[in-house]
Coordinates of C-alpha atoms and ligand atoms in Angstrom, one line a residue:
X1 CA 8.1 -31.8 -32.5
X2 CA 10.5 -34.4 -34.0
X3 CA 14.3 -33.0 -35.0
X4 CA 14.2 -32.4 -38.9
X5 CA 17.7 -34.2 -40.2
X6 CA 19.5 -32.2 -42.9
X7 CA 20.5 -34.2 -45.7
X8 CA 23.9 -33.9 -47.9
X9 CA 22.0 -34.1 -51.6
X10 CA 25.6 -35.4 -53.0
X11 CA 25.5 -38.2 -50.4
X12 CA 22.1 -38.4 -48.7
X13 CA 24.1 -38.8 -45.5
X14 CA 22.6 -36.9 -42.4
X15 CA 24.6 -33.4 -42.2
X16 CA 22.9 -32.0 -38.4
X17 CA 19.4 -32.7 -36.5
X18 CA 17.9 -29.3 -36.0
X19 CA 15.2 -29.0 -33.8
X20 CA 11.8 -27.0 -35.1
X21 CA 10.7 -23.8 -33.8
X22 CA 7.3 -24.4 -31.8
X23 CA 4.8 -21.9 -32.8
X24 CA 5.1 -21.1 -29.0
X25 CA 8.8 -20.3 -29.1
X26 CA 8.4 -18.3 -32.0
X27 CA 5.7 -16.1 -30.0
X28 CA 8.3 -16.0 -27.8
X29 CA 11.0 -14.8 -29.9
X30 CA 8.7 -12.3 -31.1
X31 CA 8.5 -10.8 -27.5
X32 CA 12.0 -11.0 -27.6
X33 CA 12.3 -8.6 -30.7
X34 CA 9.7 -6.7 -30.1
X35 CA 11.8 -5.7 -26.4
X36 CA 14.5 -5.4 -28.8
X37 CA 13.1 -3.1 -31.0
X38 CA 13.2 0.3 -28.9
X39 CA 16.9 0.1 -28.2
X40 CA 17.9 -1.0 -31.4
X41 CA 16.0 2.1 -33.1
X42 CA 18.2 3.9 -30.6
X43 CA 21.5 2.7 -31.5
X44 CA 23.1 6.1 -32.8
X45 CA 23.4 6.1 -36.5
X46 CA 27.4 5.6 -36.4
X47 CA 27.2 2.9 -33.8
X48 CA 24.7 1.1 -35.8
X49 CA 26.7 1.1 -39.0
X50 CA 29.6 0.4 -37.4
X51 CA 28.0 -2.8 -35.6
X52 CA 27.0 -3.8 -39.5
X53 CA 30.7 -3.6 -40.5
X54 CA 31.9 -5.4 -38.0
X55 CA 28.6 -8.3 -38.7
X56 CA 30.1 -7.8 -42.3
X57 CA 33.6 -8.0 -40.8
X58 CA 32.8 -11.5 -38.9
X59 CA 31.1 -13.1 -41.8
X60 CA 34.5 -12.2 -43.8
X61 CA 36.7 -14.2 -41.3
X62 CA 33.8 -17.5 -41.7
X63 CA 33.6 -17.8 -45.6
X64 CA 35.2 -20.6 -45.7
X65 CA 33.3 -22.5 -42.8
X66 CA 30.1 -21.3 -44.2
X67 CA 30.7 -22.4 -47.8
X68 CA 31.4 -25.7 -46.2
X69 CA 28.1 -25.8 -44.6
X70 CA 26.1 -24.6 -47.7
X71 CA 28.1 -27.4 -49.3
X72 CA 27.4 -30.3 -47.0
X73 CA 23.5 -29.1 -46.0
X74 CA 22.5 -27.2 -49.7
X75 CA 24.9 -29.4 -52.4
X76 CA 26.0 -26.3 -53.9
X77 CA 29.4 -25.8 -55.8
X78 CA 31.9 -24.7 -53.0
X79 CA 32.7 -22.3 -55.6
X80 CA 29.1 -21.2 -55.8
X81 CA 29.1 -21.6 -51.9
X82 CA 32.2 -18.8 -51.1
X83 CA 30.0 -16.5 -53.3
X84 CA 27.0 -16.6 -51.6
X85 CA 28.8 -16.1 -48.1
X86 CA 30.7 -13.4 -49.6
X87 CA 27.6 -11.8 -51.0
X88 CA 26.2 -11.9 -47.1
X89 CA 29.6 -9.9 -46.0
X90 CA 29.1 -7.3 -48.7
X91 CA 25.4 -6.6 -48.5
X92 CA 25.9 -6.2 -44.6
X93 CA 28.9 -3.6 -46.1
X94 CA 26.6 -2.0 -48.0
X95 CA 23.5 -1.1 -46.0
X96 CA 26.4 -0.3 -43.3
X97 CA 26.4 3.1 -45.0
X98 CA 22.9 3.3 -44.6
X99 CA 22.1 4.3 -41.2
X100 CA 23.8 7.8 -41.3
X101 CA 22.2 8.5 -44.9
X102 CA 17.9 7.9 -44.1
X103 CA 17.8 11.5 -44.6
X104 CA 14.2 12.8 -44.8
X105 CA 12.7 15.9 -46.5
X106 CA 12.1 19.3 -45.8
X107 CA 9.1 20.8 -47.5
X108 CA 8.3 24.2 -47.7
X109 CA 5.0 25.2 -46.4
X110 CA 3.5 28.3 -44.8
X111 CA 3.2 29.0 -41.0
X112 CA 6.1 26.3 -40.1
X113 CA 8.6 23.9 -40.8
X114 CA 7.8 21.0 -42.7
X115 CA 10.1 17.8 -41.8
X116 CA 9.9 13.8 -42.5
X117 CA 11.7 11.2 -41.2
X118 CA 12.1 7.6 -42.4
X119 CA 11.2 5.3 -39.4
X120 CA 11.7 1.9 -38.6
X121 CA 8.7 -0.3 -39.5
X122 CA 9.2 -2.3 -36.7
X123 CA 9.9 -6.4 -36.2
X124 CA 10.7 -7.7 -39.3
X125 CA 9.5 -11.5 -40.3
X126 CA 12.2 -12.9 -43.0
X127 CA 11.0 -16.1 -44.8
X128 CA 13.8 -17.7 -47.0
X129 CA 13.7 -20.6 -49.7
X130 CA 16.0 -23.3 -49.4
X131 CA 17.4 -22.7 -52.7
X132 CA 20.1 -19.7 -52.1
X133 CA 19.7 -20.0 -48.3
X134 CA 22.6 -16.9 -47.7
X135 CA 22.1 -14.1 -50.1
X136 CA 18.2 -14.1 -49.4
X137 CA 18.8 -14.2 -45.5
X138 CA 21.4 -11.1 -46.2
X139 CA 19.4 -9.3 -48.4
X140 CA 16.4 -8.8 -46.6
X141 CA 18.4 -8.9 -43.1
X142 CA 20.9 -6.0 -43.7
X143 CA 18.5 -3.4 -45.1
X144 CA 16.4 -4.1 -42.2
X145 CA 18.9 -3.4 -39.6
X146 CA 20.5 -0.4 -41.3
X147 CA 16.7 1.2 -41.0
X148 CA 16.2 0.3 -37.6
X149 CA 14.3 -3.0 -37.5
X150 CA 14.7 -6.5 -35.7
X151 CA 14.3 -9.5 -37.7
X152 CA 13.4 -12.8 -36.9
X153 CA 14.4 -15.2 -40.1
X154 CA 12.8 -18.2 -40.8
X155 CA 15.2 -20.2 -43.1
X156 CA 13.5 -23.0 -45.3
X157 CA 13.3 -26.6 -43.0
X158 CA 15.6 -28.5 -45.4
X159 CA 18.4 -25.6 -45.6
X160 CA 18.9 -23.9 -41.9
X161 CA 22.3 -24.5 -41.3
X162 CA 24.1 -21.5 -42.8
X163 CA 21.2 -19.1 -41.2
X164 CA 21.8 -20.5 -37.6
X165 CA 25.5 -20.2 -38.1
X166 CA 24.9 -16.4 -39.5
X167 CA 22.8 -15.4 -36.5
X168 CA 25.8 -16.8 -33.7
X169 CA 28.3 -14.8 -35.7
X170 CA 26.0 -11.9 -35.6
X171 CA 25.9 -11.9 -31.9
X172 CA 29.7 -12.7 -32.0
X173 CA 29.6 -9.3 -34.4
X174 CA 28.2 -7.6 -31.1
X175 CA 24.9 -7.5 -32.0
X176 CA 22.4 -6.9 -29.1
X177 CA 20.0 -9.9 -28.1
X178 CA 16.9 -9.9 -29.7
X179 CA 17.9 -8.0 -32.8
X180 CA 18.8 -10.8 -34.9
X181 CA 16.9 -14.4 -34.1
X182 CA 17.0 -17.5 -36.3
X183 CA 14.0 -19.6 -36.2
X184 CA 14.5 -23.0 -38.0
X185 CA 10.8 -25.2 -38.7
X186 CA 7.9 -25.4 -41.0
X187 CA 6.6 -22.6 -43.2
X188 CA 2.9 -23.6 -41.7
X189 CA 4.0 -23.0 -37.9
X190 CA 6.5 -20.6 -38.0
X191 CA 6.1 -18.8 -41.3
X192 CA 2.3 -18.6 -41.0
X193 CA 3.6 -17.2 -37.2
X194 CA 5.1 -14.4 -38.5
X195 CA 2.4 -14.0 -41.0
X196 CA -0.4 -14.3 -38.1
X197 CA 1.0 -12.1 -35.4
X198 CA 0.6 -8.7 -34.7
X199 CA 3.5 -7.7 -33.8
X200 CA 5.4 -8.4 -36.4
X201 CA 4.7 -5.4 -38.5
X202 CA 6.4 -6.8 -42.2
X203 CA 7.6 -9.7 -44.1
X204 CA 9.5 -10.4 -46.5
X205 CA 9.1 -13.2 -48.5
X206 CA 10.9 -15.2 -51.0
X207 CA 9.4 -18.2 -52.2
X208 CA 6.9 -20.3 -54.4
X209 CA 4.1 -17.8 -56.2
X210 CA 1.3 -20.2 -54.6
X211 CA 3.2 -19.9 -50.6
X212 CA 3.5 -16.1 -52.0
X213 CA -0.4 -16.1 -52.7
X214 CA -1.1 -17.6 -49.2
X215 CA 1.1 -15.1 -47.4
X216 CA -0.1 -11.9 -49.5
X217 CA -3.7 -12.8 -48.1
X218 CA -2.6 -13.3 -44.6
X219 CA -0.9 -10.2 -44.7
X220 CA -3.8 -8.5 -45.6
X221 CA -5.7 -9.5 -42.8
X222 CA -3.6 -6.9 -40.6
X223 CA -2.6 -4.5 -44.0
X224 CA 0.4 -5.8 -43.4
X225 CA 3.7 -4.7 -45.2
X226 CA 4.7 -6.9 -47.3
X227 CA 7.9 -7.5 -50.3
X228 CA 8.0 -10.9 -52.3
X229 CA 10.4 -12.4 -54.5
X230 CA 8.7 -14.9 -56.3
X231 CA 8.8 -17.6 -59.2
X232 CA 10.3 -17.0 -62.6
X233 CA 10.0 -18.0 -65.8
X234 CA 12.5 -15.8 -67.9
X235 CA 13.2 -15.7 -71.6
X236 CA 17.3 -16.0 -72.7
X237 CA 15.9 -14.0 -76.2
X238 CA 19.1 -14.7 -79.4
X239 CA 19.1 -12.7 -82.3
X240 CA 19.9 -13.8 -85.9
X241 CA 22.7 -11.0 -85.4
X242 CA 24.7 -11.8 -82.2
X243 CA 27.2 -13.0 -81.4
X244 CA 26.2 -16.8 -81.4
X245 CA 29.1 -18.2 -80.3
X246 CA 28.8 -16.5 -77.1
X247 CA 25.4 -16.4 -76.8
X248 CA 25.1 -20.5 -77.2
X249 CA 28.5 -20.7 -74.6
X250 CA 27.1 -18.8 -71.8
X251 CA 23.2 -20.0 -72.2
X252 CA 24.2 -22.9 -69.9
X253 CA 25.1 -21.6 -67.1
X254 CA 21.9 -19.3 -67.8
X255 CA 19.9 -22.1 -67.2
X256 CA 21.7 -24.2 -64.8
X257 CA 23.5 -22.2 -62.2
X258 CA 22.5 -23.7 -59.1
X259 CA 21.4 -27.2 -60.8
X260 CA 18.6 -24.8 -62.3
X261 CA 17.2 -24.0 -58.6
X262 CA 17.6 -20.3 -59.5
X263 CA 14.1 -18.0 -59.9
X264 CA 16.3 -15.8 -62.3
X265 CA 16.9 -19.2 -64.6
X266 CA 16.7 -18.1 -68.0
X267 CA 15.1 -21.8 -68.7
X268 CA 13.2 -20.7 -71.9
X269 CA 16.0 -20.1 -74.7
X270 CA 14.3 -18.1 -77.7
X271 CA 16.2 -18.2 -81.4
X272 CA 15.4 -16.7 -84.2
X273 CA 14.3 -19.0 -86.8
X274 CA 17.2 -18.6 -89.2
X275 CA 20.2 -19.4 -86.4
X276 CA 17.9 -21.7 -84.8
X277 CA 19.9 -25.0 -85.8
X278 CA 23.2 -23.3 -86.0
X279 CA 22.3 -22.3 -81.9
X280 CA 21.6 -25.9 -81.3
X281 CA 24.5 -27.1 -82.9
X282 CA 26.6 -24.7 -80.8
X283 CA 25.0 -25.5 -77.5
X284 CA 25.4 -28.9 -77.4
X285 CA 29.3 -29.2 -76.7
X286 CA 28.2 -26.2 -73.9
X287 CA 25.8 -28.2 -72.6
X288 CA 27.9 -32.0 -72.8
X289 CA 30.7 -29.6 -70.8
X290 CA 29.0 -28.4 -67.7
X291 CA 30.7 -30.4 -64.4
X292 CA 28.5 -32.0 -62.8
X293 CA 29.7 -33.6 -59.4
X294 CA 31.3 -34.0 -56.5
X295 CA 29.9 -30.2 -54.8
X296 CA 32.9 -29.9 -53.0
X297 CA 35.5 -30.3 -56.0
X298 CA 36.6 -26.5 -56.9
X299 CA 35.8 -27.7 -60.7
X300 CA 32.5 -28.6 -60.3
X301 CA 30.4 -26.0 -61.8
X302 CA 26.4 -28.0 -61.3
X303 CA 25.7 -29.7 -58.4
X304 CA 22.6 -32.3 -57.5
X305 CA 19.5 -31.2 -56.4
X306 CA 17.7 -30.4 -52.9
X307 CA 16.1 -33.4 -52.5
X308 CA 14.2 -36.7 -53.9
X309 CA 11.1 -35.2 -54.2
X310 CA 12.2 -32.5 -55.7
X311 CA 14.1 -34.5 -58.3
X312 CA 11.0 -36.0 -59.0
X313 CA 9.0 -33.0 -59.5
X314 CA 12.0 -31.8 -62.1
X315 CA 11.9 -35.6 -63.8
X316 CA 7.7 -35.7 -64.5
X317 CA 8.4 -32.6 -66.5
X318 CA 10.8 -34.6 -69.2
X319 CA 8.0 -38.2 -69.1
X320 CA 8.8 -41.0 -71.5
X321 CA 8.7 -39.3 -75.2
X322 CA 9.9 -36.2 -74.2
X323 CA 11.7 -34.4 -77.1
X324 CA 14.6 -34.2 -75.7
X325 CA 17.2 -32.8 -78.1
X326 CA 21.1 -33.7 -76.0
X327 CA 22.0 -33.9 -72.5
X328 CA 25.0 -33.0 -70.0
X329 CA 26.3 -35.3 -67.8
X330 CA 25.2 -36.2 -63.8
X331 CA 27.1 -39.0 -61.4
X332 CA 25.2 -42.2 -61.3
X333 CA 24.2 -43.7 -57.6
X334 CA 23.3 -41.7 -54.5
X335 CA 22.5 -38.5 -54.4
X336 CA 20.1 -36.4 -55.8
X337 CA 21.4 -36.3 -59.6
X338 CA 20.0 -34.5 -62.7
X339 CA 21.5 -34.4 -66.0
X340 CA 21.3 -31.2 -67.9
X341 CA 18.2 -31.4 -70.3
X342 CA 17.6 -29.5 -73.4
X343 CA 14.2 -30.0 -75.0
X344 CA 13.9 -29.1 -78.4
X345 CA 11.4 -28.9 -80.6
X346 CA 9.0 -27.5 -77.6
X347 CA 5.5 -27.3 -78.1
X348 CA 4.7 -23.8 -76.7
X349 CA 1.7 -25.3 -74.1
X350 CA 4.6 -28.4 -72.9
X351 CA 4.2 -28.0 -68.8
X352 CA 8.5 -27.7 -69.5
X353 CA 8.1 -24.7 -71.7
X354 CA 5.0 -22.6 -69.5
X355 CA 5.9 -23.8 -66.0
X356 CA 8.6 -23.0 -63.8
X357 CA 10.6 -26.6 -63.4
X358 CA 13.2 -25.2 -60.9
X359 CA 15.8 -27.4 -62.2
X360 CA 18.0 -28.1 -65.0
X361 CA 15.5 -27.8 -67.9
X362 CA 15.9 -25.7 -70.6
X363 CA 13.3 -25.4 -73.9
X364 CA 14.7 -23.7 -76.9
X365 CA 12.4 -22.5 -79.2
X366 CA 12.6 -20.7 -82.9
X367 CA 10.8 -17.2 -83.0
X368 CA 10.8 -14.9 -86.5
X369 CA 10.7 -11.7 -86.0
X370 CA 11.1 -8.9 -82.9
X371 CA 7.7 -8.9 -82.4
X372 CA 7.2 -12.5 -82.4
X373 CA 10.2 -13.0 -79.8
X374 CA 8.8 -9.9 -77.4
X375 CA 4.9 -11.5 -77.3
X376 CA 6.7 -14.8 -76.7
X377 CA 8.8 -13.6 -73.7
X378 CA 6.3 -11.9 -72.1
X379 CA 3.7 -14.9 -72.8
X380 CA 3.8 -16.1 -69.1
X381 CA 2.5 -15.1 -65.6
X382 CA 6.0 -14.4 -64.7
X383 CA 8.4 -11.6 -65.0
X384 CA 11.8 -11.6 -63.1
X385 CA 14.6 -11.9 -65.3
X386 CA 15.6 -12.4 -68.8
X387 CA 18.6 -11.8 -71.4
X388 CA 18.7 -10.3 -75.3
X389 CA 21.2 -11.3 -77.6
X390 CA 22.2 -8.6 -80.4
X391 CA 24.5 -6.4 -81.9
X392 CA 21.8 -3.9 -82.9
X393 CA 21.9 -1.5 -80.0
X394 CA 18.8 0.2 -81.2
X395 CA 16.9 -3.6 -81.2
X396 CA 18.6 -3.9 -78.0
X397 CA 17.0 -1.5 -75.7
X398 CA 13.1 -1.7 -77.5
X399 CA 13.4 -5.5 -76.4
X400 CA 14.5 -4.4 -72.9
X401 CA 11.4 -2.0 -72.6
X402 CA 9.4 -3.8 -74.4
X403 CA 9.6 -7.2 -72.1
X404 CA 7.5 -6.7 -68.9
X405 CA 10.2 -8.5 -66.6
X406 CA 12.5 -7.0 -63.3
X407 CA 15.5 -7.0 -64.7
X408 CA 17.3 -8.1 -68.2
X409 CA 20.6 -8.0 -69.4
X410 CA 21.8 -7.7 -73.1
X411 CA 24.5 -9.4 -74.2
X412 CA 25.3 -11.1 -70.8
X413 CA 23.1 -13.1 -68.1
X414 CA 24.1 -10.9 -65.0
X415 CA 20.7 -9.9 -62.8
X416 CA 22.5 -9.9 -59.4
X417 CA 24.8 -7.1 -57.9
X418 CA 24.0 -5.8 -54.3
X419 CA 24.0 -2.7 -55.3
X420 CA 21.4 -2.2 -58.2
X421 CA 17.9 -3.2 -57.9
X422 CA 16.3 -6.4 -58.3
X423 CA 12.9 -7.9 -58.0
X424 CA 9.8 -8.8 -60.4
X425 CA 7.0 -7.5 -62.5
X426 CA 3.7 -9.6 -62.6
X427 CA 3.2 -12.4 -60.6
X428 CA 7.2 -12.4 -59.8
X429 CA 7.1 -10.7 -57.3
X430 CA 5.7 -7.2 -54.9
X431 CA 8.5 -4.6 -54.2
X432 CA 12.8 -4.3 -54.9
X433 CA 15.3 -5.7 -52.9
X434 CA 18.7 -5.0 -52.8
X435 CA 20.2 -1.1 -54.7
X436 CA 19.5 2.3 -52.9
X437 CA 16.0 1.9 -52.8
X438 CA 15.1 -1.8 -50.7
X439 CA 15.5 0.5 -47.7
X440 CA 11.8 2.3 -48.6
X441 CA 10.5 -1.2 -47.7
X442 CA 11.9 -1.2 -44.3
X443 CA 10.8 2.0 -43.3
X444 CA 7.7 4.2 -42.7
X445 CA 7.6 8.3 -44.0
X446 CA 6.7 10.2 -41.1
X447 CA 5.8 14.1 -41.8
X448 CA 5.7 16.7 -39.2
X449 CA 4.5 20.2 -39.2
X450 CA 6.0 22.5 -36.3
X451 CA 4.0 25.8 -36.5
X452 CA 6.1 28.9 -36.1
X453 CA 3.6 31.2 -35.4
X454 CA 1.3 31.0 -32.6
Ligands
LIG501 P1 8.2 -22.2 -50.9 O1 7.8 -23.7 -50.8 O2 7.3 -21.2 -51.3 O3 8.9 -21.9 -49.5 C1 9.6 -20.7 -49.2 C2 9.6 -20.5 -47.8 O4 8.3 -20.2 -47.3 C3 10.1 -21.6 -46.9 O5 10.9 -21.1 -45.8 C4 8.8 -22.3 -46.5 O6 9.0 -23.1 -45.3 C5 8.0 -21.1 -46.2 N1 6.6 -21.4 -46.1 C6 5.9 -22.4 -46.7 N2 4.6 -22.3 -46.4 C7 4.4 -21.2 -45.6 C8 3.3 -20.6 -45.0 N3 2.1 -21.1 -45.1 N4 3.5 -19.5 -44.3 C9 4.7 -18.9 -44.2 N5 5.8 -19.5 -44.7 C10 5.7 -20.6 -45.5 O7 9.4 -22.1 -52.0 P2 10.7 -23.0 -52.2 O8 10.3 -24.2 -52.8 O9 11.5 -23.1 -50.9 O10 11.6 -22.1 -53.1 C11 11.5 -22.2 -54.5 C12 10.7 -21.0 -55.0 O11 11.2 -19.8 -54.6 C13 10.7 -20.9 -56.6 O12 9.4 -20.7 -57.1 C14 11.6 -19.8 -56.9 O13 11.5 -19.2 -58.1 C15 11.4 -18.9 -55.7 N6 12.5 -18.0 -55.5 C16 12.4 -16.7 -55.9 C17 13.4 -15.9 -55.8 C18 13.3 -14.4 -56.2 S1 14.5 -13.4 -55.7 N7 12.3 -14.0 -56.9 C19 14.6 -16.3 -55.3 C20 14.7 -17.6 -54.9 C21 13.6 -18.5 -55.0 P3 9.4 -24.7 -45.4 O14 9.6 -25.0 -46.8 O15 10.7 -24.7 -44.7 O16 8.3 -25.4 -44.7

C-alpha cells in the first residue's frame, strides 16, 4: 500500500509520509495485544495506576511538541492544540485513580457469599476521527487501561501523527509492549479489522452516524460491545430574557471552535421572535471578530479546514443564492480557508439548517414561545449537545429536560470536562465516555456464589 502524505491545511505542504496498516499487520498487532492482555490484567492495581500517572506524567513533559504536531498535521489553533494534549495528560490522571477503585458488590444471599467483580472486556479496538485526533484517542484509551484492557487505536488516515507520537511516549511512560499499539490506515482495512476480528472483544467508535451505522451492524455479527460518539446537530436555544449581550458574544465560538469541525457545534442558533433582530445585530461584530489565520499565531482563535474536499462539502451547503445574512473573515490563497457563515432567514428544511455541515455554518432562526423553541431543538435525528439562554431559572431547567440531547448547558456552551459525563441521545450516539461511569463500558460484571454450607 502507497505511504498516505499528511497535509498542513494552512499550507497544503506535506507534514510526514505515514505508511498504512495492512490488514495483515493489524491481525498481527491483534496477536500482539491479545499476548498482552493476560499480563496487563495482572499488573497489580497500584502498579497499574502508577504506570498511568507516569503515561500522564510523559505526555505533560511533550505538550508543546504535540501541539506542534496537531498544528502542522490537523491546522488547529496552537492554542486549541496545548488543550487537547493537556486534556490527554489529565484524562490519563484521571482514570489513574481508577484501577484501585473497580470495587464490585457484595450481595446478600442465603447458603453463601455473594461477590462480583468488574473484569476487563478484553482487546480494545479504538477508532478516532480526524477532527480532535487527542482527546478522543485519550478518552477512550485511558478508561481502557485503568480497567484492564489493551487497545489498539486506529487514528483517522488524514490526522495520525499526534496518535503515533502518543503511543512512543507511552512505551517511553513504561508501558509493556502490546498494551498500547497505534495502527495508522483506512477505516475499510483497519477499522473494518477491528470491527471483523474476533478477538477483539469492543470498540469504540467516534465518527460519522453513517461509518457508526456500518460498524454497529458489524458489531453485531459477533454481539460485540460497542460505545459510539456520533454526529450532532445541537440547538444554541436564546431567550427574549437573557442576557443578550452575552448570549450573541459567545454564540461564535459555539459554532466555530475548531473551524466548526466539532460534533458538539451548536450550529443551529434559535431566538425568540421578539430579540430576533436585536441578536443578529449583536452577532455580527462577534462574528466579523473571530481570528481566523495563521494556526500557529497564539491569537488565532479559527483555523482552516481538514482538507479540500472537505471544504467543498462545507461550501455546497451555502450554493449561489444562499441567504447569507454577514460573514467573518478567512486568509485568501492556499490552504484550506472558510469564512465564518451566518445564514439568516433559514428555511427550516435548508440542507444548512437539518444537516450536520461540520464546518463553520451557523443558521439562526426566530422561535415564539417555549414550546415552539423545545419541538424545534429536538426536531432532528440528532442529540448531543446544546445550550439555553435565560434568566428564568424555572424556564431553565424544563428546557434542559425537556430537550432529548446528552448534554446542555444554560447560560454557557461548556459540554466537555473529563470528569463529568458526556455522550448522545438518539442517533448521537450508544453509551458515555469520559465521568465515573465510561469505565462500565470497559468492563464486564462477573458474579460468584461461594456456598458455605456443604
Ligand atoms: P468518519 O468518516 O465516520 O470516520 C471516523 C473514523 O472511522 C476514521 O478513523 C475512519 O477512518 C474510520 N472508518 C471509516 N470507515 C470505516 C469502516 N468501514 N470500519 C471501521 N472504521 C471506519 O468520521 P469523520 O469524518 O472522521 O469525523 C467526523 C464525524 O465524527 C462527524 O459526524 C462528527 O460529528 C463526528 N464526531 C463525533 C464526536 C462525538 S464525541 N460525538 C466527536 C468528534 C466527531 P479513515 O477516515 O481514516 O479512513
Amino acid at each position: 500500500m502507497p505511504a498516505f502524505t499528511v497535509l498542513n491545511p494552512s499550507t497544503e505542504q506535506p507534514v510526514a509520509q505515514v505508511e498504512p496498516t495492512s490488514a495483515e499487520a493489524a491481525d498481527a498487532a491483534i496477536a500482539r495485544a491479545v499476548a498482552a492482555q493476560a499480563a496487563w490484567r495482572n499488573v497489580a492495581p497500584g502498579e497499574r495506576a502508577a504506570l498511568l500517572r507516569s503515561f500522564a506524567d510523559v505526555i505533560d513533559t511533550h505538550i508543546e511538541e504535540l501541539a506542534a504536531l496537531e498544528v502542522a498535521g490537523s491546522g488547529h489553533p496552537v492554542g486549541q492544540a496545548r488543550w487537547e494534549a493537556g486534556n490527554v495528560r489529565d484524562v490519563l490522571r484521571y482514570y489513574s485513580a481508577a484501577p484501585e477503585r473497580l470495587c464490585g458488590k457484595q450481595i446478600p444471599v442465603p447458603g453463601g457469599l455473594d461477590v462480583t467483580f468488574q473484569e476487563p472486556v478484553g482487546v480494545v479496538g479504538l477508532i478516532v476521527p480526524w477532527n480532535f485526533p487527542m482527546p478522543i484517542l485519550g478518552w477512550g484509551l485511558a478508561p481502557a487501561l485503568a480497567a484492564g484492557n489493551p487497545v489498539l487505536a486506529k487514528p483517522a488516515e488524514r490526522t495520525p501523527l499526534t496518535a503515533i507520537r502518543i503511543g512512543e511516549l507511552a512505551l517511553e511512560a513504561g508501558l509493556p509492549e502490546g498494551v498500547f499499539q497505534v495502527l495508522p490506515g483506512k477505516g475499510s482495512v483497519v477499522g473494518q479489522r477491528l470491527v471483523d476480528h474476533p478477538d477483539v472483544r469492543k470498540i469504540v467508535f467516534t465518527g460519522s452516524s453513517e461509518v457508526g451505522r456500518e460498524i454497529m451492524a458489524g458489531c453485531a455479527r459477533q454481539v460485540k460491545r460497542l460505545t459510539m460518539e456520533l454526529g450532532g446537530k445541537s440547538a444554541n436555544i436564546v431567550f427574549a430574557d437573557c442576557d443578550l449581550e452575552q448570549a450573541a458574544a459567545t454564540a461564535p465560538v459555539a459554532a466555530f471552535d475548531n473551524a466548526g469541525q466539532d460534533c458538539c457545534a451548536r450550529s443551529r442558533i434559535l431566538v425568540q421572535r421578539e430579540v430576533y433582530d436585536r441578536f443578529l445585530e449583536l452577532l455580527e461584530p462577534a462574528v466579523k471578530g473571530v481570528a481566523v489565520g495563521d494556526p500557529a499565531s497564539p491569537d488565532t482563535e479559527m483555523g482552516p479546514l481538514i482538507s479540500a474536499e472537505h471544504r467543498a462539502r462545507v461550501a455546497a451547503y451555502v450554493p449561489d443564492g444562499a441567504p447569507v445574512a454577514f460573514r467573518g473573515s478567512a486568509p485568501d490563497g492556499t490552504g484550506y480557508w472558510y469564512p465564518p457563515t451566518v445564514l439568516a432567514p433559514v428555511r427550516l428544511d435548508d440542507p444548512a439548517y437539518t444537516e450536520e455541515v461540520f464546518g463553520p455554518v451557523v443558521a439562526v432562526v426566530p422561535f415564539d414561545d417555549e414550546a415552539d423553541a423545545v419541538a424545534m431543538a429536538n426536531d432532528t435525528p440528532y442529540g448531543l449537545s446544546g445550550s439555553v439562554w435565560t434568566r428564568d431559572v424555572g424556564r431553565a431547567i424544563r428546557v434542559a429536560r425537556a430537550v432529548e440531547t446528552g448534554n446542555l448547558s444554560v447560560n454557557s456552551h461548556a459540554s466537555v470536562r473529563y470528569w463529568t459525563p458526556f455522550g448522545g441521545f438518539k442517533q448521537s450516539g450508544l453509551g458515555r465516555e469520559l465521568g465515573p461511569d465510561a469505565l462500565d463500558a470497559f468492563t464486564e460484571t462477573k458474579n460468584v456464589f461461594i456456598a458455605t454450607e456443604l
